[in-house]
Each structure stands twice: as C-alpha cells, then as structure tokens.
C-alpha cells in the first residue's frame, strides 16, 4: 500500500535532546539570550540587585540592570524536528561558581557570551570549559555603544584555539541567538566525530 503524503502517516520522530550551557560574565546577556530563543516560557531565577550588593556587583556598562540570575535560566529550542536543545543559563557572578559543576553535567557544549567592554569577564568561563574538555563557542554580544572589533582581534585577545567558533551576536534577537546555538552544536558534533575516527599513523 502506498503511503499518502499526509503527515498523519508518518511515524512521530523521537527527538534527540541535547543540553547546552549559556555562560559568561556578569550581566553579559545570558538570561536575555535564553529568553530570546526559548519556545517555552523560560524559567528564571532572578533576584533584585540590592544596594548591599553594590560593592561586589560591577554594573559598568549595564547600569540599567536591576536583577541578576542566582541559580540558572532554563529554556528549550527545537532546532530541527529531531533535535531539541535544553538551555541552561549559568549565574554570572563569582559567588555562584559552586553551581557550575552541577549545571555542566551531561552538557554537550556551551556558549560563552562576551562583551568587548569587559572581555576579561569571560576568561573564567573559557578556562572552565577548556579544562573540562567541554566544546564551546564564543559569542560577542554587541551592545550599543561598545566598540566593534574584527573577529580576528577578539580571537587573539581571548587566545582561542583556531577551531573554536567565534561569532558576533545580539542576545535579544531570536535568529541571532539561534545562529550561536547552531554553531555550538555543529562544533561539538564535529569534534565528537573527530574523536571517534581511528588514529592512523
Ligand atoms: N543593549 C543591549 N542590552 C542588552 C543586550 N543583551 C542584554 N542586554 C541588557 O543587559 C542587561 C543584562 O542582561 P542579562 O540577560 O540579565 O545578563 P546576564 O548575563 O543574565 O546577567 P547575570 O545573570 O546577572 O550574570 C539587561 O538589562 C539586558 O536588557 C544586548 O544585546 N544589547
Ligand atoms: Mg542572568
């Protein structure tokens, strides 16, 4: 019997689900990125920044910021019918580092968001993923008012390995944020493929 073209006749696809972390320094746009791409209402764990936190919470460049992530952001995006990403946004402040090991378990890869006005804020995240062998891509969140630099300059400043993807993005923009996630997944899968290849001498 010939099958019609109706999708009713197709077997439902069981999607592969992958876990991706969204990391980077304080106030770089992690919560914004997860919110921009998520097709479910993102779970947020935001607390209001307080006067008491002023000495430790460096608001240079994000003066309008009123809240900060204290545990994680959670969102979901279907990249393809058979590929769903679960997104975990990490807290940006140093005092929440103890949560990272929990969040990183089982992650396929990570996005490290960077702001060229405070590039050094993403060093810790890059070190973290390099040390644990978790594939990552760096995405420069282009805030208005921040100087634009060629990717080669940013790449050199971050001392990135040549295969690490580096993209410019707008964390508020769904398709821009989606491009970043696609880059991470492609990079992670390509690396997994290379690692599976038999070593020839
Ligand atoms: N102009 C501009 N503002 C942005 C952009 N991305 C985020 N913001 C703003 O920057 C501030 C920080 O964004 P968040 O998404 O809360 O940053 P975060 O990295 O989650 O911050 P923490 O959880 O506190 O580390 C917010 O006020 C956002 O509205 C951007 O691409 N451009
Ligand atoms: Mg946040």
Short mmCIF file of N, CA, C and O and ligand atoms in Angstrom, two decimals, residues 30-31 46 65 68-69 73 90, ligand 2:
data_model
loop_
_atom_site.label_atom_id
_atom_site.label_comp_id
_atom_site.label_asym_id
_atom_site.label_seq_id
_atom_site.Cartn_x
_atom_site.Cartn_y
_atom_site.Cartn_z
N UNK A 30 23.16 36.58 29.31
CA UNK A 30 22.83 35.15 29.29
C UNK A 30 21.32 34.92 29.42
O UNK A 30 20.72 34.18 28.64
N UNK A 31 20.73 35.58 30.40
CA UNK A 31 19.28 35.43 30.61
C UNK A 31 18.53 35.96 29.38
O UNK A 31 17.54 35.37 28.94
N UNK A 46 15.78 35.01 39.01
CA UNK A 46 16.35 36.35 39.11
C UNK A 46 16.07 36.93 40.49
O UNK A 46 14.99 36.77 41.03
N UNK A 65 20.69 47.55 34.64
CA UNK A 65 20.37 46.21 35.12
C UNK A 65 19.82 46.27 36.54
O UNK A 65 20.42 46.88 37.41
N UNK A 68 19.61 39.95 38.80
CA UNK A 68 20.71 39.04 38.44
C UNK A 68 20.25 37.60 38.66
O UNK A 68 19.37 37.34 39.48
N UNK A 69 20.85 36.69 37.89
CA UNK A 69 20.50 35.28 38.00
C UNK A 69 21.20 34.67 39.20
O UNK A 69 22.42 34.81 39.35
N UNK A 73 19.03 29.89 34.37
CA UNK A 73 17.91 30.09 33.45
C UNK A 73 17.68 28.76 32.77
O UNK A 73 18.64 28.00 32.57
N UNK A 90 23.85 30.04 33.06
CA UNK A 90 24.52 29.99 34.37
C UNK A 90 24.40 31.35 35.07
O UNK A 90 24.22 32.36 34.40
MG1 LIG B 2 21.20 36.11 34.13
#
